Amino acid sequence: MKTDLSSASARPSSASESLVVGVDFGGTQIRAALARNGEILTRVGYLTRSEEGFEPVLERLKESIRQAVAQGNVTLQQVGGIGFCAPGPLDSHTGVLYDPPNLRSWHNVPIKRILEDEFKVPVHVGNDANLAGLGEYMYGAGRGLRDMIYVTVSTGIGGGIIIDGKILEGISGTAGEVGHMTIDMHGPVCNCGNIGCVEAIASGTAIARQAAAAIAAGRGGGILAQLPAYQADPHKDIAGRSAAELGAAPPLHLELEVDARLVVKAAEAGDPVARQIIDDAATAIGVAMVNLIHLFNPQMIVIGGGVSKAGDLLFGPIQRVVNQRAMRVPAQAVKIVPAALGENVGLIGAAAYVIYHEAGE
Ligand SMILES: [Zn+2]
């Protein structure tokens, strides 16, 4: 039974004191850290460069682990295990990566077995958003709770569901795909193939798409105004074409430079179009939160990821939707709060996964 991990981590014990390695394996970066008790002691990062193929990437991955350990002046024999997180789909029970996005030639890779053969320590493999949630639960905003849901809103939307001190992993190890909850059965097609997922409506990618549509419709001046290139010369597009060449419309090609961060900046500056886009995304996320509240009756929902930096512009409408739509009792029981751990949440979560398994054995 894995119970009461958060208070176990607050109370030093042999398990929570042990040195562990956390690895955050992504399509852009491979990062590894030596950690103790949720605190990062050393940190190593490499660009993944997946275009070079399987073997060079695997070698960089192993090297990042060796270096993180060596920089702490310890040996792998002193390390309790390696926690490894990657984007799904993956099987957290067998430690096999099925088909990670942005990682060509990494299909059905038994990464747990490969790293255990190499380093002779236990390796625990989990979905990056699940383990980020575990990190927030053990060492961040959810410390001391039993039931917590983590939601990350960035390029995509991911999550981790922790109930009674345990990560909900599901029979195939794929549970907690909060972003792929259908909230509009007639909505846009999602990357996953489903229709109307909250990720397809409210992720950073979806926010940028809405902004591009507003710019194309001539309503995006307030968003474009946040672009340095536009500030330099609002009469030229990124191909250097002048207003005369473009006609009356704003320089359309600048929309290619628009991302969610820019929309948030414009919303913060008071642009009504940007505000509406963020408000719509937050409303969609709020609807997803209502579903989670009804299903799981959590004590806390922790929202992280780049888009969560929009602060009250995001959290205000989410709370409003929950107040309007959710059943009274579970709505009053839940606190919806920003994540506490920042950019290292993946590394801390991966390291936490080792402690989680130690405590459960
Ligand atoms: Zn989806």
XYZ file of C-alpha atoms and ligand atoms in Angstrom:
362
model
C 0.000 0.000 0.000
C 1.287 3.421 -0.924
C -0.188 5.717 1.658
C 0.468 9.098 3.120
C 3.606 9.760 1.118
C 3.510 13.479 1.600
C 3.728 13.327 5.358
C 6.336 10.553 5.036
C 8.430 12.943 2.987
C 8.005 15.685 5.573
C 9.213 13.294 8.263
C 12.741 12.182 7.404
C 13.078 8.414 7.062
C 15.645 6.212 5.370
C 13.525 6.063 2.203
C 12.907 9.802 1.877
C 16.529 10.600 2.694
C 17.951 8.488 -0.108
C 19.770 9.893 -3.093
C 17.941 9.316 -6.352
C 18.302 10.242 -9.994
C 15.513 11.919 -11.943
C 15.505 11.960 -15.739
C 13.246 14.146 -17.877
C 13.395 12.763 -21.396
C 11.792 15.004 -23.997
C 11.817 15.553 -27.738
C 13.914 18.722 -27.333
C 15.987 18.108 -24.217
C 17.299 15.291 -22.074
C 17.794 16.414 -18.488
C 19.069 14.417 -15.537
C 19.459 15.378 -11.887
C 20.699 13.960 -8.651
C 18.130 14.694 -5.975
C 17.409 14.154 -2.310
C 14.076 14.773 -0.650
C 12.690 16.736 -3.577
C 15.732 18.959 -3.775
C 17.909 19.010 -6.873
C 21.621 18.645 -6.078
C 23.115 18.461 -9.584
C 21.620 18.932 -12.999
C 22.791 18.007 -16.500
C 21.106 18.801 -19.813
C 21.659 17.783 -23.436
C 19.752 18.551 -26.598
C 17.997 15.339 -27.624
C 18.746 15.696 -31.379
C 16.482 12.795 -32.238
C 17.254 13.212 -35.952
C 20.577 11.455 -35.247
C 18.730 8.205 -34.575
C 18.266 5.830 -31.671
C 21.814 4.956 -30.579
C 23.280 8.484 -30.219
C 20.214 9.611 -28.254
C 20.456 6.594 -25.941
C 24.165 7.322 -25.430
C 23.415 10.961 -24.479
C 20.743 9.750 -22.104
C 23.166 7.383 -20.341
C 25.853 10.076 -20.285
C 23.494 12.590 -18.668
C 22.811 10.093 -15.851
C 26.519 9.329 -15.366
C 27.342 13.039 -15.214
C 24.540 13.978 -12.840
C 25.808 11.308 -10.438
C 29.503 12.144 -10.911
C 28.921 15.865 -10.310
C 27.449 14.971 -6.929
C 30.697 13.159 -6.049
C 28.819 9.927 -5.454
C 28.603 6.597 -7.261
C 25.601 4.789 -8.676
C 25.887 2.263 -5.821
C 24.870 5.060 -3.455
C 21.807 5.930 -5.519
C 18.478 4.342 -4.618
C 17.186 4.278 -8.162
C 16.402 6.184 -11.318
C 13.044 7.784 -12.012
C 12.453 8.388 -15.692
C 9.714 10.475 -17.251
C 8.846 10.865 -20.916
C 5.868 12.002 -22.928
C 3.359 9.195 -23.417
C 2.217 6.879 -24.706
C 4.233 4.528 -22.532
C 3.585 1.606 -20.196
C 4.493 2.624 -16.668
C 4.228 -1.004 -15.489
C 6.668 -2.551 -17.980
C 8.723 0.604 -18.651
C 8.276 0.466 -22.431
C 8.058 3.674 -24.494
C 5.601 3.020 -27.301
C 5.896 5.929 -29.674
C 7.019 9.204 -28.063
C 6.150 12.281 -30.127
C 9.191 14.049 -31.639
C 11.348 10.959 -31.085
C 11.642 9.247 -34.400
C 13.174 5.739 -34.220
C 12.107 5.351 -30.584
C 9.363 2.767 -30.998
C 8.578 0.123 -28.371
C 11.816 0.821 -26.499
C 12.125 -1.152 -23.218
C 13.906 1.757 -21.530
C 13.485 0.375 -18.002
C 15.302 -2.867 -18.912
C 17.996 -1.026 -20.913
C 18.824 1.375 -18.048
C 18.655 -1.344 -15.364
C 21.097 -3.499 -17.377
C 23.418 -0.517 -17.723
C 23.308 0.968 -14.224
C 22.266 -1.998 -11.991
C 19.786 0.074 -9.976
C 15.957 0.013 -10.032
C 14.461 2.173 -12.795
C 10.875 3.454 -12.665
C 9.304 4.849 -15.824
C 6.298 7.163 -15.922
C 4.378 9.631 -18.044
C 5.875 13.124 -17.669
C 2.620 14.819 -16.628
C 1.776 12.034 -14.149
C 5.182 12.378 -12.522
C 5.048 16.182 -12.515
C 1.808 15.700 -10.592
C 3.555 13.351 -8.180
C 6.277 15.977 -7.703
C 3.700 18.651 -6.823
C 1.959 16.170 -4.536
C 5.058 15.108 -2.601
C 7.088 18.337 -2.608
C 4.995 21.174 -4.023
C 1.511 22.677 -3.815
C -0.151 19.403 -2.802
C 2.103 18.516 0.120
C 0.237 16.890 2.986
C -2.906 16.055 0.980
C -4.315 12.656 0.009
C -6.300 13.492 -3.163
C -4.907 15.890 -5.726
C -5.143 16.379 -9.466
C -2.402 18.048 -11.469
C -3.090 19.695 -14.800
C -0.406 21.174 -17.029
C -1.415 23.615 -19.741
C 1.385 24.293 -22.206
C 1.786 23.232 -25.858
C -0.579 20.399 -24.951
C -2.615 19.656 -21.845
C -1.582 16.801 -19.556
C -2.289 15.669 -16.055
C -1.778 13.353 -13.159
C -4.445 12.015 -10.821
C -3.457 11.079 -7.273
C -6.129 9.417 -5.201
C -5.586 8.129 -1.676
C -1.848 8.714 -2.066
C -1.535 6.672 -5.253
C -1.055 7.754 -8.856
C -3.912 6.483 -10.961
C -2.048 4.603 -13.709
C -4.719 2.381 -15.247
C -4.473 -1.163 -16.603
C -2.150 -0.105 -19.446
C -0.365 2.636 -17.534
C -1.958 5.407 -19.610
C -4.421 6.967 -17.131
C -4.568 10.668 -16.304
C -4.850 11.978 -19.869
C -6.731 15.021 -18.641
C -6.136 16.885 -21.911
C -7.988 14.285 -23.929
C -11.234 14.566 -22.029
C -13.968 15.340 -24.567
C -15.665 18.614 -23.680
C -17.294 19.362 -27.060
C -18.551 16.376 -29.023
C -18.781 18.556 -32.134
C -15.506 20.366 -31.519
C -12.199 20.448 -33.420
C -10.246 17.269 -34.208
C -7.458 16.650 -31.697
C -3.913 15.368 -32.363
C -4.976 12.141 -30.654
C -7.676 11.525 -33.270
C -10.605 12.218 -30.946
C -12.965 15.156 -31.432
C -13.404 18.075 -29.041
C -10.676 17.240 -26.494
C -9.944 20.096 -24.076
C -6.376 20.085 -25.459
C -7.702 20.842 -28.955
C -9.652 23.816 -27.568
C -7.558 25.352 -24.782
C -3.870 24.326 -25.082
C -1.143 26.832 -25.909
C -1.295 25.569 -29.489
C -5.052 26.155 -29.637
C -4.651 29.655 -28.139
C -2.033 30.526 -30.782
C -4.356 29.205 -33.499
C -7.208 31.427 -32.253
C -4.857 34.412 -32.239
C -3.720 33.695 -35.797
C -7.368 33.535 -36.891
C -8.073 36.884 -35.203
C -5.070 38.467 -36.938
C -6.125 37.044 -40.298
C -9.558 38.578 -39.712
C -7.972 41.984 -39.044
C -8.787 41.963 -35.300
C -5.328 41.059 -34.019
C -3.631 44.450 -33.816
C -3.370 44.330 -30.030
C -1.696 40.923 -30.202
C 0.648 41.901 -33.037
C 1.620 45.010 -31.078
C 3.425 42.705 -28.621
C 5.778 41.447 -31.343
C 9.216 43.133 -31.433
C 9.233 42.936 -35.261
C 5.876 44.692 -35.397
C 6.998 47.317 -32.911
C 10.015 48.005 -35.139
C 7.863 48.532 -38.230
C 4.150 47.788 -38.125
C 3.917 48.400 -41.851
C 6.039 45.446 -42.902
C 5.428 41.732 -42.535
C 8.183 39.251 -41.656
C 9.020 38.941 -45.340
C 9.705 42.699 -45.311
C 6.701 43.579 -47.463
C 5.309 47.056 -46.978
C 1.762 48.123 -46.197
C 1.331 49.257 -49.812
C 2.112 45.759 -51.000
C -0.139 44.216 -48.392
C -3.127 46.533 -48.799
C -5.229 47.591 -45.820
C -4.828 44.340 -43.856
C -2.286 44.062 -41.028
C 0.934 42.227 -41.947
C -0.459 38.719 -42.046
C 2.752 36.758 -41.927
C 3.500 38.005 -38.427
C 0.840 35.570 -37.266
C 3.424 32.816 -37.758
C 5.354 34.329 -34.854
C 2.370 34.380 -32.543
C 2.360 31.956 -29.639
C 0.300 31.650 -26.461
C 2.830 33.655 -24.445
C 2.284 36.626 -26.734
C -1.487 36.333 -26.396
C -1.113 36.326 -22.599
C 1.073 39.456 -22.824
C -1.518 41.207 -24.972
C -4.291 40.166 -22.576
C -2.279 41.533 -19.645
C -1.900 44.795 -21.560
C -5.698 44.951 -21.794
C -6.266 43.974 -25.428
C -9.914 42.846 -25.595
C -9.384 40.283 -28.384
C -6.543 38.585 -26.493
C -8.584 38.715 -23.288
C -11.464 36.977 -25.026
C -9.174 34.216 -26.374
C -7.690 33.550 -22.922
C -11.140 33.749 -21.337
C -12.527 31.187 -23.817
C -9.598 28.825 -23.162
C -10.004 29.255 -19.397
C -13.731 28.552 -19.688
C -13.004 25.308 -21.563
C -10.439 24.328 -18.917
C -13.029 25.186 -16.252
C -15.495 22.774 -17.868
C -12.834 20.056 -17.802
C -12.211 20.859 -14.110
C -15.921 20.447 -13.383
C -15.734 16.941 -14.886
C -12.685 16.101 -12.754
C -14.358 17.475 -9.614
C -17.469 15.384 -10.234
C -15.470 12.226 -10.951
C -12.820 12.390 -8.233
C -13.924 14.852 -5.512
C -10.301 16.035 -5.081
C -9.030 18.283 -2.277
C -6.921 20.265 -4.709
C -6.406 20.836 -8.410
C -2.932 22.170 -9.182
C -2.512 23.910 -12.530
C 0.970 24.289 -14.020
C 2.590 24.698 -17.432
C 3.464 27.830 -19.405
C -0.105 29.010 -19.969
C -0.773 28.955 -16.199
C 1.534 31.991 -15.975
C -1.496 33.982 -17.182
C -2.448 33.979 -13.489
C -5.823 35.520 -12.637
C -6.695 35.911 -16.319
C -6.825 32.105 -16.396
C -7.691 31.161 -12.805
C -10.528 33.713 -12.525
C -12.701 32.251 -15.314
C -11.832 28.667 -14.285
C -13.079 29.336 -10.743
C -16.139 31.131 -12.106
C -17.096 28.125 -14.267
C -16.568 25.751 -11.335
C -18.740 27.956 -9.094
C -21.464 28.105 -11.732
C -21.509 24.496 -12.879
C -20.043 22.032 -10.370
C -22.077 20.265 -7.667
C -21.982 22.334 -4.514
C -20.358 19.904 -2.060
C -17.339 18.776 -4.136
C -16.949 22.340 -5.517
C -16.641 23.722 -1.990
C -14.138 21.004 -1.048
C -11.661 21.722 -3.843
C -8.981 24.403 -4.008
C -7.733 25.316 -7.483
C -4.185 26.671 -7.197
C -1.094 27.377 -9.325
C 1.774 24.874 -9.354
C 4.620 25.527 -6.920
C 7.641 23.767 -8.432
C 8.445 25.710 -11.610
C 10.507 24.475 -14.536
C 12.174 21.583 -12.672
C 8.867 19.894 -11.895
C 9.585 17.048 -14.350
C 12.981 16.266 -12.790
C 11.631 16.514 -9.243
C 8.655 14.355 -10.178
C 10.846 11.706 -11.808
C 13.065 11.612 -8.718
C 9.954 11.473 -6.513
C 8.787 8.391 -8.407
C 11.714 6.404 -6.963
C 10.780 7.423 -3.409
C 7.143 6.620 -4.195
C 8.113 3.074 -5.184
C 10.483 2.656 -2.219
C 7.700 3.703 0.160
C 5.249 1.326 -1.494
C 7.435 -1.760 -1.306
Zn -7.207 14.428 -27.763
